[in-house]
mmCIF file of C-alpha atoms and ligand atoms in Angstrom:
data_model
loop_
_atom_site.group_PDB
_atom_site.id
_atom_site.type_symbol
_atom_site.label_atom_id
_atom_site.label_comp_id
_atom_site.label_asym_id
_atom_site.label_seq_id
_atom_site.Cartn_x
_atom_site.Cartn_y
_atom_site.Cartn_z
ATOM 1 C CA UNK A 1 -4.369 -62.693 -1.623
ATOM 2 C CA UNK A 2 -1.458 -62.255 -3.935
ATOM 3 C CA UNK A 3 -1.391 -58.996 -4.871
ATOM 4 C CA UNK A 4 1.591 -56.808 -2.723
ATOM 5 C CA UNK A 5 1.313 -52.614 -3.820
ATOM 6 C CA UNK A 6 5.296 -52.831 -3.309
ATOM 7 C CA UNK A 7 5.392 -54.088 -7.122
ATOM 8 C CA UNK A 8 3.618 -51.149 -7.979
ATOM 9 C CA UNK A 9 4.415 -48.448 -5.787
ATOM 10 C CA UNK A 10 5.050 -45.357 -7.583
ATOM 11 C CA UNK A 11 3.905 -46.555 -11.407
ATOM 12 C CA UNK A 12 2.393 -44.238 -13.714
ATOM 13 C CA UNK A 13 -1.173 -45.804 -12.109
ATOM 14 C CA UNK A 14 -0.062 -44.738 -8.278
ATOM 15 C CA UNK A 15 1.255 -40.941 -9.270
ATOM 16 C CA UNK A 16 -2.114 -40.219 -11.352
ATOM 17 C CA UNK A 17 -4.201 -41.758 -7.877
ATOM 18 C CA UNK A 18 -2.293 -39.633 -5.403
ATOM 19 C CA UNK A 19 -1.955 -36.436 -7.687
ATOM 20 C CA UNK A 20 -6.328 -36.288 -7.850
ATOM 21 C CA UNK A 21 -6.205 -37.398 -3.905
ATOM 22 C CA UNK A 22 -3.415 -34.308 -3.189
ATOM 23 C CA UNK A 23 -6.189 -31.795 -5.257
ATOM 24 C CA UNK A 24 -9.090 -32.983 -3.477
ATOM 25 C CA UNK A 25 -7.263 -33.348 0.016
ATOM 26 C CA UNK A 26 -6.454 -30.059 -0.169
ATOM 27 C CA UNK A 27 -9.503 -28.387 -1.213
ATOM 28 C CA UNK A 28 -11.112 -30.388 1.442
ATOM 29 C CA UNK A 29 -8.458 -28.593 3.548
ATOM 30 C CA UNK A 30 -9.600 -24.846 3.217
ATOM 31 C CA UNK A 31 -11.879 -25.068 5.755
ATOM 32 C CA UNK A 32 -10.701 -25.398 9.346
ATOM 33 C CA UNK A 33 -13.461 -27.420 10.533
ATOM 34 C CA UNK A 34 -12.095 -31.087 10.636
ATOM 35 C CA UNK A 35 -12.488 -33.700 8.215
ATOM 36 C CA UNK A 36 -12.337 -37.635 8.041
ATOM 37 C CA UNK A 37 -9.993 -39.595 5.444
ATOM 38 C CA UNK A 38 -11.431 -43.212 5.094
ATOM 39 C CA UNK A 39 -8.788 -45.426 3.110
ATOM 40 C CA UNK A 40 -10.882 -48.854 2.480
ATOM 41 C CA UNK A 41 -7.813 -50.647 0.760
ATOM 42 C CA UNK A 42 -4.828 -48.842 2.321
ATOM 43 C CA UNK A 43 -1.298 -50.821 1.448
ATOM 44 C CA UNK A 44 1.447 -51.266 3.408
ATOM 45 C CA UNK A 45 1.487 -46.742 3.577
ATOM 46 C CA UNK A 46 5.329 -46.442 2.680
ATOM 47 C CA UNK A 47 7.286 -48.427 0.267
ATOM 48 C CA UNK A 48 10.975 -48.991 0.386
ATOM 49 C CA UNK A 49 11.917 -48.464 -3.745
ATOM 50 C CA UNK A 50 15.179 -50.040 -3.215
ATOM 51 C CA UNK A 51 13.537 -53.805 -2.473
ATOM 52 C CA UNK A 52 13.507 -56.410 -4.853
ATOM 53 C CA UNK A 53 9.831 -56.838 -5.190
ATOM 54 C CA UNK A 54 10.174 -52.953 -6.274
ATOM 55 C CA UNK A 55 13.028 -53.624 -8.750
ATOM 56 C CA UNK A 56 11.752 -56.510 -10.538
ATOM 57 C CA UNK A 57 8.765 -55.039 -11.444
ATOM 58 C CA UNK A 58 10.897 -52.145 -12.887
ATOM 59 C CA UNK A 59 7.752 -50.075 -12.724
ATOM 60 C CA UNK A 60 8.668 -47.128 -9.798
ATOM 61 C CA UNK A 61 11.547 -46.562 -12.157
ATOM 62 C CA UNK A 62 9.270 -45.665 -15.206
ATOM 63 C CA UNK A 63 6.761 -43.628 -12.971
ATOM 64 C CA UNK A 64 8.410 -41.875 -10.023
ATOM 65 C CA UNK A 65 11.859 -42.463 -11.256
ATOM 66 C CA UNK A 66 11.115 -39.769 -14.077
ATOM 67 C CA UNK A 67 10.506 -37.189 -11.905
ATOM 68 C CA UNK A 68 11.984 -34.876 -9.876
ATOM 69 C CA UNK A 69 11.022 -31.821 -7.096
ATOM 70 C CA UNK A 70 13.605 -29.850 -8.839
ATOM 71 C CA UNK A 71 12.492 -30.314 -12.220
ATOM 72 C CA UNK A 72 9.264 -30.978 -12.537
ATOM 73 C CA UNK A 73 6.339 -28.557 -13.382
ATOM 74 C CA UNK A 74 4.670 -26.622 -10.674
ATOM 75 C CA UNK A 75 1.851 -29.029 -10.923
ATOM 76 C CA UNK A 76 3.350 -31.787 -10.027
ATOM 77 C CA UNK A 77 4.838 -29.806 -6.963
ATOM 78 C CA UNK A 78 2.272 -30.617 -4.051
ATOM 79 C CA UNK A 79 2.336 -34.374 -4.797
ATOM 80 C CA UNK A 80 6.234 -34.437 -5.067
ATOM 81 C CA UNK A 81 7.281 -31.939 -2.184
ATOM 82 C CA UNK A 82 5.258 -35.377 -0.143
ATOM 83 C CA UNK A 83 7.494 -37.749 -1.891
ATOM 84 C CA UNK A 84 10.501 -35.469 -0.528
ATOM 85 C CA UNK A 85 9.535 -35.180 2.975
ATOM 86 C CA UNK A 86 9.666 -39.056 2.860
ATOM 87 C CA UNK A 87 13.076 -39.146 2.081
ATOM 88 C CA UNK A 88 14.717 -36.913 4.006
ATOM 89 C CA UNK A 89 16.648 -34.877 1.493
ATOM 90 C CA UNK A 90 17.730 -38.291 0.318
ATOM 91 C CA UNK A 91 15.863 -38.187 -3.357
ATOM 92 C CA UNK A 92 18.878 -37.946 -5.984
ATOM 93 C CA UNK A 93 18.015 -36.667 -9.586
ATOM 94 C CA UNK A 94 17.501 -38.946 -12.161
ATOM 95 C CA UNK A 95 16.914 -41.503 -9.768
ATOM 96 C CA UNK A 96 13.779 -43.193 -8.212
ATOM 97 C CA UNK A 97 13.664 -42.395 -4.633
ATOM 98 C CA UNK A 98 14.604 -44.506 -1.785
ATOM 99 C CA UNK A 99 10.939 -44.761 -0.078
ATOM 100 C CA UNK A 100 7.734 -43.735 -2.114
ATOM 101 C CA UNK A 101 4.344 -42.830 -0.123
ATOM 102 C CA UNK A 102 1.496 -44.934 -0.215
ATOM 103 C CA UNK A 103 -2.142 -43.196 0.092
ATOM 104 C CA UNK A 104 -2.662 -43.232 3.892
ATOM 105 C CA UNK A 105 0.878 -41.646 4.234
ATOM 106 C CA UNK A 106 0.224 -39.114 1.844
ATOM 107 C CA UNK A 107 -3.182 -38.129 3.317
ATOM 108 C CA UNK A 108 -1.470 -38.273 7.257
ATOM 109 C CA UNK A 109 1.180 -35.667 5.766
ATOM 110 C CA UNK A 110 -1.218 -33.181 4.828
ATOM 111 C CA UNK A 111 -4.058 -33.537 7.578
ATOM 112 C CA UNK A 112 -4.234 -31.722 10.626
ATOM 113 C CA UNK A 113 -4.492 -32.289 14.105
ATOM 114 C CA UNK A 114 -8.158 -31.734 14.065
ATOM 115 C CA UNK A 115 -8.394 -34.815 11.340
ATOM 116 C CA UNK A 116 -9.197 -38.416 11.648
ATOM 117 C CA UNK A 117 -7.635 -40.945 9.283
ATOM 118 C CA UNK A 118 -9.567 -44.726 8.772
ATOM 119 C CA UNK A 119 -7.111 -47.449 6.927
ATOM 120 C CA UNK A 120 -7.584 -50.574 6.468
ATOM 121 C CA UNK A 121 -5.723 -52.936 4.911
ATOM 122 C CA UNK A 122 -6.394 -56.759 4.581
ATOM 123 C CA UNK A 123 -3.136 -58.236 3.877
ATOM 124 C CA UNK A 124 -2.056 -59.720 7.305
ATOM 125 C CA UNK A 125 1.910 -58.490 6.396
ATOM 126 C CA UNK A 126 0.854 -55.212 4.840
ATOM 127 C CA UNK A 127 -1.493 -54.812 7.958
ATOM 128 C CA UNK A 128 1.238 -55.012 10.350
ATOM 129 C CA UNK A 129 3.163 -52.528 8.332
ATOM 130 C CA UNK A 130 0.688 -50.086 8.057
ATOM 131 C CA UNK A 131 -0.298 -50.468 11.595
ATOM 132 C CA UNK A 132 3.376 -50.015 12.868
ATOM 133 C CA UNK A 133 4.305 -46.966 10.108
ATOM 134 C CA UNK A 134 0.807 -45.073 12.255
ATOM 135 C CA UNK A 135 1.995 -46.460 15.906
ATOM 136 C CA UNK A 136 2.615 -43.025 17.139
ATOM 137 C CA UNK A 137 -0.236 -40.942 15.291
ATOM 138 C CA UNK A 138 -3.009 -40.326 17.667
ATOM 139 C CA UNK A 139 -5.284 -39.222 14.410
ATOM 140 C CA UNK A 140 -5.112 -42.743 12.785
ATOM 141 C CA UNK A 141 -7.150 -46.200 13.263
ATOM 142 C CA UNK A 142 -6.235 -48.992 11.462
ATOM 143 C CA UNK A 143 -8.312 -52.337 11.020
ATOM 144 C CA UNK A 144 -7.455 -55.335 9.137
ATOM 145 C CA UNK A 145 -10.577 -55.938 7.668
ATOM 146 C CA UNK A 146 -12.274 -55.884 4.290
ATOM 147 C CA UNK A 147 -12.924 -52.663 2.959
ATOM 148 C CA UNK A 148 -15.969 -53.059 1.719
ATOM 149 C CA UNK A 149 -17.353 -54.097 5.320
ATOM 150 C CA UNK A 150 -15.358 -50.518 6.538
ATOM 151 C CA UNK A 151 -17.674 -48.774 3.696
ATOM 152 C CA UNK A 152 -20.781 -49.963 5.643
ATOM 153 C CA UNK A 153 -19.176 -49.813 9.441
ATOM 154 C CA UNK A 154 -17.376 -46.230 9.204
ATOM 155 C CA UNK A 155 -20.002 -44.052 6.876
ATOM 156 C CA UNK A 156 -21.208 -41.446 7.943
ATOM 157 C CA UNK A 157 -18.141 -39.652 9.724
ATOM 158 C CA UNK A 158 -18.893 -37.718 12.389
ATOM 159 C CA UNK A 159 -17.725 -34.835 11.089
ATOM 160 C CA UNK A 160 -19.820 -35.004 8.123
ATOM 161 C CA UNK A 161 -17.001 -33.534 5.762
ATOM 162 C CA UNK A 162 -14.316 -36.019 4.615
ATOM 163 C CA UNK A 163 -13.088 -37.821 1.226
ATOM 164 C CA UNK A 164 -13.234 -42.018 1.155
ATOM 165 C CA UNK A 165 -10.859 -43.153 -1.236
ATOM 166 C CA UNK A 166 -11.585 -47.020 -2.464
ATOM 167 C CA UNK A 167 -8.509 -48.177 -4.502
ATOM 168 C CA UNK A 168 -8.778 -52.137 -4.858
ATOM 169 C CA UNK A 169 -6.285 -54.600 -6.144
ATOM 170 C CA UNK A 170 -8.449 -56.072 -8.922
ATOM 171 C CA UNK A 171 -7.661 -59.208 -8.223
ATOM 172 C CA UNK A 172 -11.087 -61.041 -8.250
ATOM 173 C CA UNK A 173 -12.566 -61.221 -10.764
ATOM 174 C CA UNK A 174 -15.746 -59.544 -9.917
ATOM 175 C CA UNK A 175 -13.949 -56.436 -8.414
ATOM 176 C CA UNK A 176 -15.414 -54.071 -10.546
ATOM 177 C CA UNK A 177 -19.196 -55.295 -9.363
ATOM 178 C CA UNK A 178 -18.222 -55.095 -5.849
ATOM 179 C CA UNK A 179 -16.756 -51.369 -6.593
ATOM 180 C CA UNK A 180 -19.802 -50.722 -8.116
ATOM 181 C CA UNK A 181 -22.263 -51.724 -5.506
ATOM 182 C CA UNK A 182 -19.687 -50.551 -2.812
ATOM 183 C CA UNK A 183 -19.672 -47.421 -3.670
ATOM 184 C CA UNK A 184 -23.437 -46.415 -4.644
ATOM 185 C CA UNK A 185 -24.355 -48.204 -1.298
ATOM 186 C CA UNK A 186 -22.038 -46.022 0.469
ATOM 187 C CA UNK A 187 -22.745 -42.898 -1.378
ATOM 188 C CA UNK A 188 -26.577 -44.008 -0.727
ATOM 189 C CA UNK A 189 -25.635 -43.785 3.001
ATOM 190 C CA UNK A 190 -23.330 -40.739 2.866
ATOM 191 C CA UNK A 191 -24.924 -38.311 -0.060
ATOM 192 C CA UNK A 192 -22.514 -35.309 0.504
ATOM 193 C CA UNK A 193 -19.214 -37.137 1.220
ATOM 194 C CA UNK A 194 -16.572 -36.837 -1.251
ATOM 195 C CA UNK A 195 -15.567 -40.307 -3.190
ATOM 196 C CA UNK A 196 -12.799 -40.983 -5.056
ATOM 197 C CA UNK A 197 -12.285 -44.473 -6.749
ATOM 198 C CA UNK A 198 -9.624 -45.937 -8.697
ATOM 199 C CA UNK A 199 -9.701 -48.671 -11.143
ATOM 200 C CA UNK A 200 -7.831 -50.395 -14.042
ATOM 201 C CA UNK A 201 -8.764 -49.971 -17.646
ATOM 202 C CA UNK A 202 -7.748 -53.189 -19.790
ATOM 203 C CA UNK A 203 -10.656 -54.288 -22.131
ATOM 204 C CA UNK A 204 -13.029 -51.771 -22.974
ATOM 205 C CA UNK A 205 -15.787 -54.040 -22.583
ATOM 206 C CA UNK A 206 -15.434 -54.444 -18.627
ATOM 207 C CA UNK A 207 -15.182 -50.850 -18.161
ATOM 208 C CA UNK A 208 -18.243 -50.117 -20.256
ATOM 209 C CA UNK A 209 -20.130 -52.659 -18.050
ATOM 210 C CA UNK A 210 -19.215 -51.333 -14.551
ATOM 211 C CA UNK A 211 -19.614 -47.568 -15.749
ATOM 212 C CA UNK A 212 -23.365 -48.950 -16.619
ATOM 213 C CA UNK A 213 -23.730 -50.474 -13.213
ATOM 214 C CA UNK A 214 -22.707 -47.691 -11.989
ATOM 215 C CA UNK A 215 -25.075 -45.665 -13.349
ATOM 216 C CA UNK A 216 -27.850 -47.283 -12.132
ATOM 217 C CA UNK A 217 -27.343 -45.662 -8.855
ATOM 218 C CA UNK A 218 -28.214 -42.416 -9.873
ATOM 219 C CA UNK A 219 -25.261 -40.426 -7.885
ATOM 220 C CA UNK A 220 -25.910 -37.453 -8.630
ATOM 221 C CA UNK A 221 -22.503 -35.492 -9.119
ATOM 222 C CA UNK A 222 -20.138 -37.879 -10.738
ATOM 223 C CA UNK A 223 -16.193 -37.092 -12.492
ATOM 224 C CA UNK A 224 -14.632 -39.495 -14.578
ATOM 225 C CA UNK A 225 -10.792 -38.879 -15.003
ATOM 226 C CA UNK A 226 -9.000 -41.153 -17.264
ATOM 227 C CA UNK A 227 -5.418 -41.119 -17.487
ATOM 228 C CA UNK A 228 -3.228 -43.242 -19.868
ATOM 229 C CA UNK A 229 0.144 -43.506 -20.785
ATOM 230 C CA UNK A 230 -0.613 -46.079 -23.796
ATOM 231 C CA UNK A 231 -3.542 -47.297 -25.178
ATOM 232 C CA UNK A 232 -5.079 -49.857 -22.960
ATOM 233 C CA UNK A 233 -4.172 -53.191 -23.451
ATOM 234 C CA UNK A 234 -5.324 -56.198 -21.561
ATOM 235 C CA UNK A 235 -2.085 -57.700 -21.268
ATOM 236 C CA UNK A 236 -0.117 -54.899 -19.475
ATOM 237 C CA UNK A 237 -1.632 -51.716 -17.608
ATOM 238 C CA UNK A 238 -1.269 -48.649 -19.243
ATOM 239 C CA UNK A 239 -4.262 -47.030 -18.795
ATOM 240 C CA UNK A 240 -6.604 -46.354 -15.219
ATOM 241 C CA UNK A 241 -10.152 -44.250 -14.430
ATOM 242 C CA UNK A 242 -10.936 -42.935 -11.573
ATOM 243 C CA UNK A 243 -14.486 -42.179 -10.204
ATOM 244 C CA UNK A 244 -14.671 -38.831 -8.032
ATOM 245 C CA UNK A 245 -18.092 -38.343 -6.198
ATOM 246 C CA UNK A 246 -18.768 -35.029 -4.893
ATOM 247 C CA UNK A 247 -15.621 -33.171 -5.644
ATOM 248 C CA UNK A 248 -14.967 -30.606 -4.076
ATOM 249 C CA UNK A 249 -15.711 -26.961 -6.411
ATOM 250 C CA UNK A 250 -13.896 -26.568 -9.645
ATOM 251 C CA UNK A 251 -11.085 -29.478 -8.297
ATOM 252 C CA UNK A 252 -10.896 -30.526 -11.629
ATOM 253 C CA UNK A 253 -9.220 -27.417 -12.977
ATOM 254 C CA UNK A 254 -6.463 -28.474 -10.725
ATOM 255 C CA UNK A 255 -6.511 -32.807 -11.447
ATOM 256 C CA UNK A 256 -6.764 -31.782 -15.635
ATOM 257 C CA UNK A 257 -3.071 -29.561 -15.963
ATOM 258 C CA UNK A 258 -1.696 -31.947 -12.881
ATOM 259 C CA UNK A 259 -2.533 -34.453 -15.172
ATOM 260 C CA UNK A 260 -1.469 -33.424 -18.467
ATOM 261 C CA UNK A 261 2.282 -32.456 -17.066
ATOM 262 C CA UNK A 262 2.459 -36.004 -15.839
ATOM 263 C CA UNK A 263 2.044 -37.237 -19.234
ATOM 264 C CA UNK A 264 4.158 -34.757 -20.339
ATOM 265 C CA UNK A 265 6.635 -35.806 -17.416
ATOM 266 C CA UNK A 266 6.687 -39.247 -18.160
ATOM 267 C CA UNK A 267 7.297 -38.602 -22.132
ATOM 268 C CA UNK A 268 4.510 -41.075 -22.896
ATOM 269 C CA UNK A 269 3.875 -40.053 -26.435
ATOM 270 C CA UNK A 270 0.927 -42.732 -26.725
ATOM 271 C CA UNK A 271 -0.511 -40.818 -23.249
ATOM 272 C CA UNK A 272 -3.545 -38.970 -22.391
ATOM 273 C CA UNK A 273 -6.108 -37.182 -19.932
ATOM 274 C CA UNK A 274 -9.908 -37.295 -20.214
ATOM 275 C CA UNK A 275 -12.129 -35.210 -17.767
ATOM 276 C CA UNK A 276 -16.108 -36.010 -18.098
ATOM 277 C CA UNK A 277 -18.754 -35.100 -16.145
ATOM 278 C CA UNK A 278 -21.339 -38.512 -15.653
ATOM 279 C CA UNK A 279 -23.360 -36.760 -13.469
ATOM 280 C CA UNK A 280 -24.194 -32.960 -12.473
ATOM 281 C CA UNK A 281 -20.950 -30.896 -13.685
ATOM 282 C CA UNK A 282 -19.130 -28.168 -12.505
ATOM 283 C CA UNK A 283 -22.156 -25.484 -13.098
ATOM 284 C CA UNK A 284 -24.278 -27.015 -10.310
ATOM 285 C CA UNK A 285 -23.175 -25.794 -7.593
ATOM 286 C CA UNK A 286 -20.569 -26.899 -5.131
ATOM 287 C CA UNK A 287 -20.880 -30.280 -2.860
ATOM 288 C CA UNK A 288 -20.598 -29.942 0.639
ATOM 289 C CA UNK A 289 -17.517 -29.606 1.641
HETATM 290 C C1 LIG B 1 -3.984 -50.937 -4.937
HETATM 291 S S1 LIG B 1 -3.464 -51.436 -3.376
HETATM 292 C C2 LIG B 1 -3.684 -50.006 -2.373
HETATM 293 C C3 LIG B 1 -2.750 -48.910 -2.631
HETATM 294 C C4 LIG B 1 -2.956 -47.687 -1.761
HETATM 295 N N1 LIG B 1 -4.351 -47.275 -1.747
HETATM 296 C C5 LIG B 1 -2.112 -46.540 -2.239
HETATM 297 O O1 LIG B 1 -2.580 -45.738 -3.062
HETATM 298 O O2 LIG B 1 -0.989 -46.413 -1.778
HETATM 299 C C6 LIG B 1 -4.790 -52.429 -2.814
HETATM 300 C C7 LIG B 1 -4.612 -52.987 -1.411
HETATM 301 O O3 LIG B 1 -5.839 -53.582 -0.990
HETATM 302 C C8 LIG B 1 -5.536 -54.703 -0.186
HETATM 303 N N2 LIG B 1 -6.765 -55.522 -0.163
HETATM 304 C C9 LIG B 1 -7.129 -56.538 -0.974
HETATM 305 N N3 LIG B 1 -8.398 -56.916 -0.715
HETATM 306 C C10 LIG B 1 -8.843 -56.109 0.289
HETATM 307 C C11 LIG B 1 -10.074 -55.970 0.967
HETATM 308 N N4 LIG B 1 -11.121 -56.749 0.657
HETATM 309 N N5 LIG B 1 -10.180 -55.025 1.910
HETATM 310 C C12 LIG B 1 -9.126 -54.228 2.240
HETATM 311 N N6 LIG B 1 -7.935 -54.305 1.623
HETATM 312 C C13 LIG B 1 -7.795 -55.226 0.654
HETATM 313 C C14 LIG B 1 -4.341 -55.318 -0.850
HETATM 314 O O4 LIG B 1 -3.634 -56.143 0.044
HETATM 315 C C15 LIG B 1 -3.563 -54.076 -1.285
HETATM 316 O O5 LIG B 1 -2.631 -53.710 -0.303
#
């Protein structure tokens, strides 16, 4: 396992994830009744920009580094007012922040008492991280084990309402066949839980192929979000999908101008949004939430 999120923690990739996870977390949140957050490939939960790892890859600097609470659209607001309470009233303009949020931090921020976050997290350091950064929050479990397996363990919550997000690394090669079968077998075994999943687009090919596999499990309410800030190129990534299941009623009138002022943010002329509806669409009624 080579692959550390610290190189990539708060890239164009990481602030497109957690701006769709912020919308859906917070639909989900409307209701009091409580919810579970399952995070199948969680990180380290809070990365420290200032690191080398961080600075070599340069890559916080052209994602997170371009925005700013102060200046940035309202859209961008509920993601970045996260980012802020991170740093402590340390986050200069113009200037990356000292710490960035990974997903399981982001969702612990916004859920309630009544809430139950799952991580897990296979990397032994990042483990150990995440498992000391949730030390003192009664509402989280985290396991180092494979995600995948937590898909099959953990599903069904108990409290029947809840979002799974599935972000891998993409390092094997067949990633985007385990995705695939990963997450129609878990949406076979939890029909009204809300998805979302998160992968890379490089070669048009590859994505064509898993969007086909994925098809052939016949889930029957199904957004694809695309967000770019090129066009994709296999070499370097500039371009990501993301797969939400179930989401929650009219979300994506939130994720689509979220989404458009982060292009707009970034000043990625080459950069753009796409919103489709695989599956069912935003006439057929709302998923349980
Ligand atoms: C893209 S990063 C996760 C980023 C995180 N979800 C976020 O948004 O902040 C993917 C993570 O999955 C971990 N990982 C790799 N294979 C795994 C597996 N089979 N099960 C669980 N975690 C895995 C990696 O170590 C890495 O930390």
């Amino acid at each position: 396992m080579n692959y550390r999120h610290i190189y990539h923690a708060g890239n164009f990739a990481d602030l497109a994830k957690h701006l769709v996870l912020v919308a859906v977390l917070r639909r989900l949140l409307e209701k009091d009744t409580p919810i579970a957050f399952l995070d199948t490939h969680a990180g380290a939960g809070l990365y420290e920009l200032g690191r080398d790892e961080a600075a070599r890859s340069g890559e916080a600097v052209l994602g997170i580094g371009k925005l700013h609470l102060n200046k940035a659209p309202p859209a961008l607001q509920p993601l970045l007012s996260l980012v802020s309470q991170v740093n402590r009233g340390t986050w200069a303009p113009n200037a990356p922040p000292r710490r960035y949020p990974g997903s399981p931090k982001i969702a612990a921020l916004l859920l309630r008492p009544q809430d139950r976050l799952v991580a897990c997290e296979l990397h032994p350091a990042d483990s150990i991280l995440l498992r000391k950064l949730f030390a003192e929050d009664s509402r989280a479990t985290i396991h180092r084990m494979d995600g995948y397996q937590a898909l099959k363990a953990y599903l069904p919550p108990k409290e029947r309402r809840g979002l799974v997000l599935i972000d891998p690394p993409f390092e094997a090669p067949d990633e985007f066949d385990r995705l695939a079968a990963g997450l129609g077998r878990a949406v076979r075994k939890w029909p009204t839980g809300v998805f979302l999943a998160w992968y890379p687009q490089k070669e048009a090919a590859g994505v064509q192929a898993f969007l086909a596999k994925l098809a052939q499990h016949r889930i029957r309410k199904l957004l694809h979000v695309t967000f770019a800030v090129a066009a994709p190129s296999a070499e370097r990534l500039s371009a990501c999908g993301m797969l939400l299941v179930n989401p929650p009623w009219r979300v994506e009138g939130e994720i689509e101008p979220a989404l458009n002022a982060l292009v707009a943010s970034l000043q990625a002329p080459g950069g753009c949004v796409g919103l489709e509806w695989l599956a069912g669409d935003a006439t057929t009624g709302a998923a349980t939430v």
